[in-house]
PDB file of C-alpha atoms in Angstrom:
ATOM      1  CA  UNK Z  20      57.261  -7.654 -42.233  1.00  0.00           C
ATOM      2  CA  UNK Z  21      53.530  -7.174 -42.002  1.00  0.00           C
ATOM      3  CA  UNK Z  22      51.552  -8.658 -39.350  1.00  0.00           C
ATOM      4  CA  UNK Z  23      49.161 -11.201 -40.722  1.00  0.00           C
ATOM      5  CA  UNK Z  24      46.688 -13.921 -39.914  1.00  0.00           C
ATOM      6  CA  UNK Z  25      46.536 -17.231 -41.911  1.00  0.00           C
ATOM      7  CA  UNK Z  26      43.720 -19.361 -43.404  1.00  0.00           C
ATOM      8  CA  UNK Z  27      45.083 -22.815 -42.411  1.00  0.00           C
ATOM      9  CA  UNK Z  28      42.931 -24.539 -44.831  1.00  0.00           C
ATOM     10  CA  UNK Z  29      45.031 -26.775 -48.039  1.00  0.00           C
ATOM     11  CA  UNK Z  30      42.482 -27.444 -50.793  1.00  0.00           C
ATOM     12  CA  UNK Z  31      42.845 -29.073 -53.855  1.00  0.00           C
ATOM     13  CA  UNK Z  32      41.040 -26.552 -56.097  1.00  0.00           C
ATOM     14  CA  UNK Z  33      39.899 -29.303 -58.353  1.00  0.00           C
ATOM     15  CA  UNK Z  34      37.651 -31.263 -56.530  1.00  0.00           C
ATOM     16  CA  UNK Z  35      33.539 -30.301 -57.010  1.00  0.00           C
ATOM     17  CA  UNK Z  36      33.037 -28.489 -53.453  1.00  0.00           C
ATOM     18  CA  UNK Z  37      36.316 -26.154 -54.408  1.00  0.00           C
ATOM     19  CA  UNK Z  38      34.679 -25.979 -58.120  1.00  0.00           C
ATOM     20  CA  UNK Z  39      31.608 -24.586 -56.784  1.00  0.00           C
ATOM     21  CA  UNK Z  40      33.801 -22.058 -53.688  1.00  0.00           C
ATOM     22  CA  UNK Z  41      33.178 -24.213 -51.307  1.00  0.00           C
ATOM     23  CA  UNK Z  42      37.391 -25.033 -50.609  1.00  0.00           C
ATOM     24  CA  UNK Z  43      36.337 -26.133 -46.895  1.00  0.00           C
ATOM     25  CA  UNK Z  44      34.967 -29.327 -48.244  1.00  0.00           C
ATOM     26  CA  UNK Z  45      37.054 -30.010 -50.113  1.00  0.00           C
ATOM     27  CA  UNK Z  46      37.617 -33.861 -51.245  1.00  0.00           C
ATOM     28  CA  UNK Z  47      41.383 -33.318 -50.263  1.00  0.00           C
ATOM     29  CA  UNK Z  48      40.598 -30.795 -47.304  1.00  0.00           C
ATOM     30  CA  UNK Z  49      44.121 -30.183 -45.363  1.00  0.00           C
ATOM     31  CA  UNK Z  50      45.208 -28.113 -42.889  1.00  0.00           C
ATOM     32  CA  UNK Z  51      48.960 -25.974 -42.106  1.00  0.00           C
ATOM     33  CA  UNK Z  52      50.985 -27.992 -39.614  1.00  0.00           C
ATOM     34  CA  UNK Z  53      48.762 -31.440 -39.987  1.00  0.00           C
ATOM     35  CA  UNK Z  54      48.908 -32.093 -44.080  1.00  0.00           C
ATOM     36  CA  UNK Z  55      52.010 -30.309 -44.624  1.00  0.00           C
ATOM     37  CA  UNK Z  56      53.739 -27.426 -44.027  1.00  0.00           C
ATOM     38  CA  UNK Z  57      55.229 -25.332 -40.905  1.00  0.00           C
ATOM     39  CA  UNK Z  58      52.596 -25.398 -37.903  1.00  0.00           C
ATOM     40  CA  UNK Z  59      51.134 -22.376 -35.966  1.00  0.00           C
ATOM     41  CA  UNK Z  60      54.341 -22.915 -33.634  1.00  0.00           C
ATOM     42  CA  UNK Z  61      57.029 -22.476 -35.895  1.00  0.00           C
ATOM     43  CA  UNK Z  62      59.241 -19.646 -36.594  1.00  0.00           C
ATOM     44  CA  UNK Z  63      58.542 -19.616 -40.257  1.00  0.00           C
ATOM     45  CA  UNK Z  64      55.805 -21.140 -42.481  1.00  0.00           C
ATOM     46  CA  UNK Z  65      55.009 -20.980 -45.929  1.00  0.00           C
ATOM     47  CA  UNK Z  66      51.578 -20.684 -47.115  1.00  0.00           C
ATOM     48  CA  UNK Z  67      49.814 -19.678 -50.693  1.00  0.00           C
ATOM     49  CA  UNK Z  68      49.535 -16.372 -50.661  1.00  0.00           C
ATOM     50  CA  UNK Z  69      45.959 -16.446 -51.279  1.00  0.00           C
ATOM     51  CA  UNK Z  70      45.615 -17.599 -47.573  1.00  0.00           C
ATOM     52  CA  UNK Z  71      47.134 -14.526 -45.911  1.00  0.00           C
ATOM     53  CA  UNK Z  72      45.501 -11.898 -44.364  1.00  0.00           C
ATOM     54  CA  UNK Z  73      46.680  -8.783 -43.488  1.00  0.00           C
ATOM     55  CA  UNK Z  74      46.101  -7.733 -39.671  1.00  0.00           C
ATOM     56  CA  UNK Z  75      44.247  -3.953 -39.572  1.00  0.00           C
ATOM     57  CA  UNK Z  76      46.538  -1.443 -37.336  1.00  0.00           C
ATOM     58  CA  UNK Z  77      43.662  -1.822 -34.440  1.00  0.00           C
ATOM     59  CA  UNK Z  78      44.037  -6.024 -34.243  1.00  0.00           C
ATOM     60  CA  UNK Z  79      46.112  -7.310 -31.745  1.00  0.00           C
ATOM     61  CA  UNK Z  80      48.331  -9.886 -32.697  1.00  0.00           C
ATOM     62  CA  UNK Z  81      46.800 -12.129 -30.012  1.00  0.00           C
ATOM     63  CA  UNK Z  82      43.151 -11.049 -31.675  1.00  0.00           C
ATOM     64  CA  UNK Z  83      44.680 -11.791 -35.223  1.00  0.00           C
ATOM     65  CA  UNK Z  84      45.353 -15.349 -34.035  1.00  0.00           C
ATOM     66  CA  UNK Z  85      41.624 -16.059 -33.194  1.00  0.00           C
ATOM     67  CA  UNK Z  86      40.747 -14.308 -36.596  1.00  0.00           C
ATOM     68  CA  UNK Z  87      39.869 -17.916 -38.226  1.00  0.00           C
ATOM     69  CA  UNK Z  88      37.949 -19.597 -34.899  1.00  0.00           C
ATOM     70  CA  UNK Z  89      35.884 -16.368 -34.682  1.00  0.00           C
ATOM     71  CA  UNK Z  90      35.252 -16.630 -38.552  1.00  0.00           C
ATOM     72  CA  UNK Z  91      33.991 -20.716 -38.215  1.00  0.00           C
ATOM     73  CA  UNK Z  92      31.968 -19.872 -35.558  1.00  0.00           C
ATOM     74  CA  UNK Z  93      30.415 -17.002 -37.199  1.00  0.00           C
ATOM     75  CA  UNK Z  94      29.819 -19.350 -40.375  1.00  0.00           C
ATOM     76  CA  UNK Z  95      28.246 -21.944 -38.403  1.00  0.00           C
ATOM     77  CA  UNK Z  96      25.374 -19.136 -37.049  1.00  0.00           C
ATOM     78  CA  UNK Z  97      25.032 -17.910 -40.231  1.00  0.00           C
ATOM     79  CA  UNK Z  98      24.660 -21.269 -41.567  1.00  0.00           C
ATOM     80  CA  UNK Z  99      22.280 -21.824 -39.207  1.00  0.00           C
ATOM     81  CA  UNK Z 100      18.028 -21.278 -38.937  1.00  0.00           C
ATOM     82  CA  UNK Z 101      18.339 -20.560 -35.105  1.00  0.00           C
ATOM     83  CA  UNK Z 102      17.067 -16.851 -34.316  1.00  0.00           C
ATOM     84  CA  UNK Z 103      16.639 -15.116 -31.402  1.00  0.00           C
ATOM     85  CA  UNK Z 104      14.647 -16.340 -28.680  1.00  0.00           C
ATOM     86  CA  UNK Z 105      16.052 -20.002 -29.450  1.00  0.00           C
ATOM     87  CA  UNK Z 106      18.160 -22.022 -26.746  1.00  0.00           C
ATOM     88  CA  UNK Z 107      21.597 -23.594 -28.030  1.00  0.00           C
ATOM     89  CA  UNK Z 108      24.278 -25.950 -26.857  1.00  0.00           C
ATOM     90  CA  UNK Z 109      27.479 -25.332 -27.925  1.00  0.00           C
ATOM     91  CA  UNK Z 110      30.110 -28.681 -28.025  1.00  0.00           C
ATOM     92  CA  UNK Z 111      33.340 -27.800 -26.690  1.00  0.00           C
ATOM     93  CA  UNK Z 112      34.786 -24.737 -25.081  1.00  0.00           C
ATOM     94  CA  UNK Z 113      37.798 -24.191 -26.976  1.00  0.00           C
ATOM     95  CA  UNK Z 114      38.161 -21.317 -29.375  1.00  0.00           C
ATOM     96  CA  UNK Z 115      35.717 -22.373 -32.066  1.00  0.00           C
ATOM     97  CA  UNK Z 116      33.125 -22.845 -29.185  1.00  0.00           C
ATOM     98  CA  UNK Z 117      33.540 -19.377 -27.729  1.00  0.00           C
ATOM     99  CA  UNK Z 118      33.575 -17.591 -30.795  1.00  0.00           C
ATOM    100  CA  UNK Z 119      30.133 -19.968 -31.338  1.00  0.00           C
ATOM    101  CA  UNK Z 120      28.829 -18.130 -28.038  1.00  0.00           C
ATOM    102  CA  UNK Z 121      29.566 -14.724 -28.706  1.00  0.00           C
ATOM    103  CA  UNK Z 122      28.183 -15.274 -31.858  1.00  0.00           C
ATOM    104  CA  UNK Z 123      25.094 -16.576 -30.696  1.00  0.00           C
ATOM    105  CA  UNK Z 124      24.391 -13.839 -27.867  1.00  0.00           C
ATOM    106  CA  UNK Z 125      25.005 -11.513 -30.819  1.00  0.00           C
ATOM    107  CA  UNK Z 126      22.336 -13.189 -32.802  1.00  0.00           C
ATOM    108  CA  UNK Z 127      19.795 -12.396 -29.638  1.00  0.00           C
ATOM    109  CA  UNK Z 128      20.161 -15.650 -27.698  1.00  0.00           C
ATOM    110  CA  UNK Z 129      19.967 -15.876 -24.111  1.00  0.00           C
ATOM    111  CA  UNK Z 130      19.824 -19.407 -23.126  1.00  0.00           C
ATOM    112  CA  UNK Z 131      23.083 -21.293 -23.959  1.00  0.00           C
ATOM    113  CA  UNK Z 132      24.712 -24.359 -23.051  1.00  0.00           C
ATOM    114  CA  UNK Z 133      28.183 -24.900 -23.172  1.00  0.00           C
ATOM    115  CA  UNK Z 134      29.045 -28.325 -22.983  1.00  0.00           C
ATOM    116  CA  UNK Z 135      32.784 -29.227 -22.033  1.00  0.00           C
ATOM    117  CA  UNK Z 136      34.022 -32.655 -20.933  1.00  0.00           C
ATOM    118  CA  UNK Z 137      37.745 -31.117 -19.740  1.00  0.00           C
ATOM    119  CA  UNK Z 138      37.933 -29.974 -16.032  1.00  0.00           C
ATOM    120  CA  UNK Z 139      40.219 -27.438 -16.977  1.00  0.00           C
ATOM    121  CA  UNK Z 140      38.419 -25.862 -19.550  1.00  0.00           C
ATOM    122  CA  UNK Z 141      35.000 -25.809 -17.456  1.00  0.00           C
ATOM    123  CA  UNK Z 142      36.611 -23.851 -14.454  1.00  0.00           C
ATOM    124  CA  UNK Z 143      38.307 -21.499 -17.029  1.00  0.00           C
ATOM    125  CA  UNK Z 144      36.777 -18.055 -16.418  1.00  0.00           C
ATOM    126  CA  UNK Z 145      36.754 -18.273 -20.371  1.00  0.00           C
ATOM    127  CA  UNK Z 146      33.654 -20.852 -20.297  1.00  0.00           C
ATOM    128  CA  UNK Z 147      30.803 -18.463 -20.107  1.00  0.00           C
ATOM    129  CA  UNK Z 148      27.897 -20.498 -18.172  1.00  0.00           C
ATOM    130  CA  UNK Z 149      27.839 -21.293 -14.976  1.00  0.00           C
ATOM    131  CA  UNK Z 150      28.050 -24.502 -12.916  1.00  0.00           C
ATOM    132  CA  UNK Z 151      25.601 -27.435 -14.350  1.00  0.00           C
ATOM    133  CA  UNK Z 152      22.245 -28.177 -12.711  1.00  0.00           C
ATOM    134  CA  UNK Z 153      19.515 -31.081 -13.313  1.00  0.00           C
ATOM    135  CA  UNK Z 154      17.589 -28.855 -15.791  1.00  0.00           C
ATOM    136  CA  UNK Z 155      20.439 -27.957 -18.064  1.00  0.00           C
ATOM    137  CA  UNK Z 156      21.395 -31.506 -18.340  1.00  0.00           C
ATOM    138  CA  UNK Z 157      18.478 -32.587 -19.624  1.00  0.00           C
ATOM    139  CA  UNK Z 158      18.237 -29.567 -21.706  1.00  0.00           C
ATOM    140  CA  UNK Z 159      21.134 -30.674 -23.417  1.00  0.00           C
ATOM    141  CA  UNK Z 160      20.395 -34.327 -23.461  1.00  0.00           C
ATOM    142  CA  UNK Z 161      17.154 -33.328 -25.802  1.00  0.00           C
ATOM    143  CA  UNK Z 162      18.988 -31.450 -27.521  1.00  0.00           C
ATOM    144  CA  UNK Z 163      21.249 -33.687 -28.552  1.00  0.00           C
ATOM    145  CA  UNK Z 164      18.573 -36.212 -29.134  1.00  0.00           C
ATOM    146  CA  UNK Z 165      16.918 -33.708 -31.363  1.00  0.00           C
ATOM    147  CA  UNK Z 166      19.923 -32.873 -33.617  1.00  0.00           C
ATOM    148  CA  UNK Z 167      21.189 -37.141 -33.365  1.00  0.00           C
ATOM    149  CA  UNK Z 168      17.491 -37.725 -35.169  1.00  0.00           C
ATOM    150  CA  UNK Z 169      18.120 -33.972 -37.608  1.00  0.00           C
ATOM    151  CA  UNK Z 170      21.473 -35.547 -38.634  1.00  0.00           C
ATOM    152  CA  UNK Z 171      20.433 -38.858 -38.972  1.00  0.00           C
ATOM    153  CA  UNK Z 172      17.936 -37.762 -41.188  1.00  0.00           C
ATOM    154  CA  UNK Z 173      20.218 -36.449 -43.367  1.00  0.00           C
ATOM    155  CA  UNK Z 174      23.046 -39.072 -43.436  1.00  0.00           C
ATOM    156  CA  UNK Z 175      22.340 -42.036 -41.676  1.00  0.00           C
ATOM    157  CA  UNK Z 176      25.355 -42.437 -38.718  1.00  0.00           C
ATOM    158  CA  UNK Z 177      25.704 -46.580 -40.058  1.00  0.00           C
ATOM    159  CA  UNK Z 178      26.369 -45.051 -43.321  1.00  0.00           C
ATOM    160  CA  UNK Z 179      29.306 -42.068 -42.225  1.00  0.00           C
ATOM    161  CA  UNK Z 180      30.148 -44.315 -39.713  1.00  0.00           C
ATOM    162  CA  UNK Z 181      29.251 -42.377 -37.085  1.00  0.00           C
ATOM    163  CA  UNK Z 182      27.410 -43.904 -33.173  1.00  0.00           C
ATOM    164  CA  UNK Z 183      24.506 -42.818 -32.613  1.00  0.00           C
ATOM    165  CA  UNK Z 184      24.271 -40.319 -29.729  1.00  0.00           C
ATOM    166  CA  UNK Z 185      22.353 -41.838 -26.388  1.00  0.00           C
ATOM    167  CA  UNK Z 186      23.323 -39.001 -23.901  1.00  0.00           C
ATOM    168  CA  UNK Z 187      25.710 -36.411 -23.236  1.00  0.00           C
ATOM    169  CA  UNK Z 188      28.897 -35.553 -20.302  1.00  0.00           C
ATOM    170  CA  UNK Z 189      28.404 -33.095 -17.719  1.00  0.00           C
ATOM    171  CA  UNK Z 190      26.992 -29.470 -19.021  1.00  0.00           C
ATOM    172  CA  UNK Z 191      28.416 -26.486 -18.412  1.00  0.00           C
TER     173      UNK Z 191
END
């Protein structure tokens, strides 16, 4: 069969985000292997049709598979008003939070923080920063500051129930 990539999202199609194309926030949102469904790992899986994607001939299969990470990360920049010039921490150094750096050096920054609590994960040759120092902690602890008073702003934490940030793990 063809080699193909799958959007792993379930939504409801009724609710008003999927109304207005919005399907990833959904009222109902889902996901393949946690609401239902086969999971990445199996050897079959049904999905709607309308969430397969066809891999090109020049896509890896192991490229295909980081085809949706890559594509959140890229929404999130685009999203986004940071522009070049601008310094960014990134949460997390799994897939999503790669994709989010590559994405952001493509968008012209050159300061970013990657900030992973997993020991693992920070000595992976795959985190791209280097070890943590005094500065870039309290980079990142401003930072987080900053966007704990943005999003606060914007929906109070006591309200989405939600603690409010005071500090952050090591940086990365």
């Amino acid at each position: 069969g063809d080699r193909v990539a799958i959007e792993p999202i379930f939504a409801c199609g009724t609710c008003p985000a999927c109304l207005e194309g919005k399907y990833n926030l959904c009222d109902k949102l889902g996901f393949v292997g946690l609401s239902g469904g086969h999971g990445g790992f199996a050897a079959y899986s049904v999905v709607p049709a309308r969430m397969v994607h066809k891999i090109p001939e020049g896509l890896s299969m192991e490229q295909g598979a980081l085809v949706e990470p890559a594509a959140v990360a890229l929404h999130a920049v685009r999203l986004s008003r940071i522009k070049a010039g601008d310094t960014a921490a990134v949460f997390g150094a799994g897939p999503i939070g790669i994709g989010l750096w590559f994405a952001l050096r493509c968008k012209g920054l050159q300061e970013i923080f990657v900030v992973e609590p997993s020991p693992t994960r920070r000595a992976s040759t795959l985190v791209p920063t280097t070890s943590p120092t005094a500065s870039r902690s309290a980079v990142v602890s401003t930072m987080i500051t900053r966007m704990t008073i943005s999003i606060e702003m914007m929906a109070p934490a006591s309200k989405i129930g939600m603690p409010k940030a005071n500090g952050c793990g090591s940086a990365t």
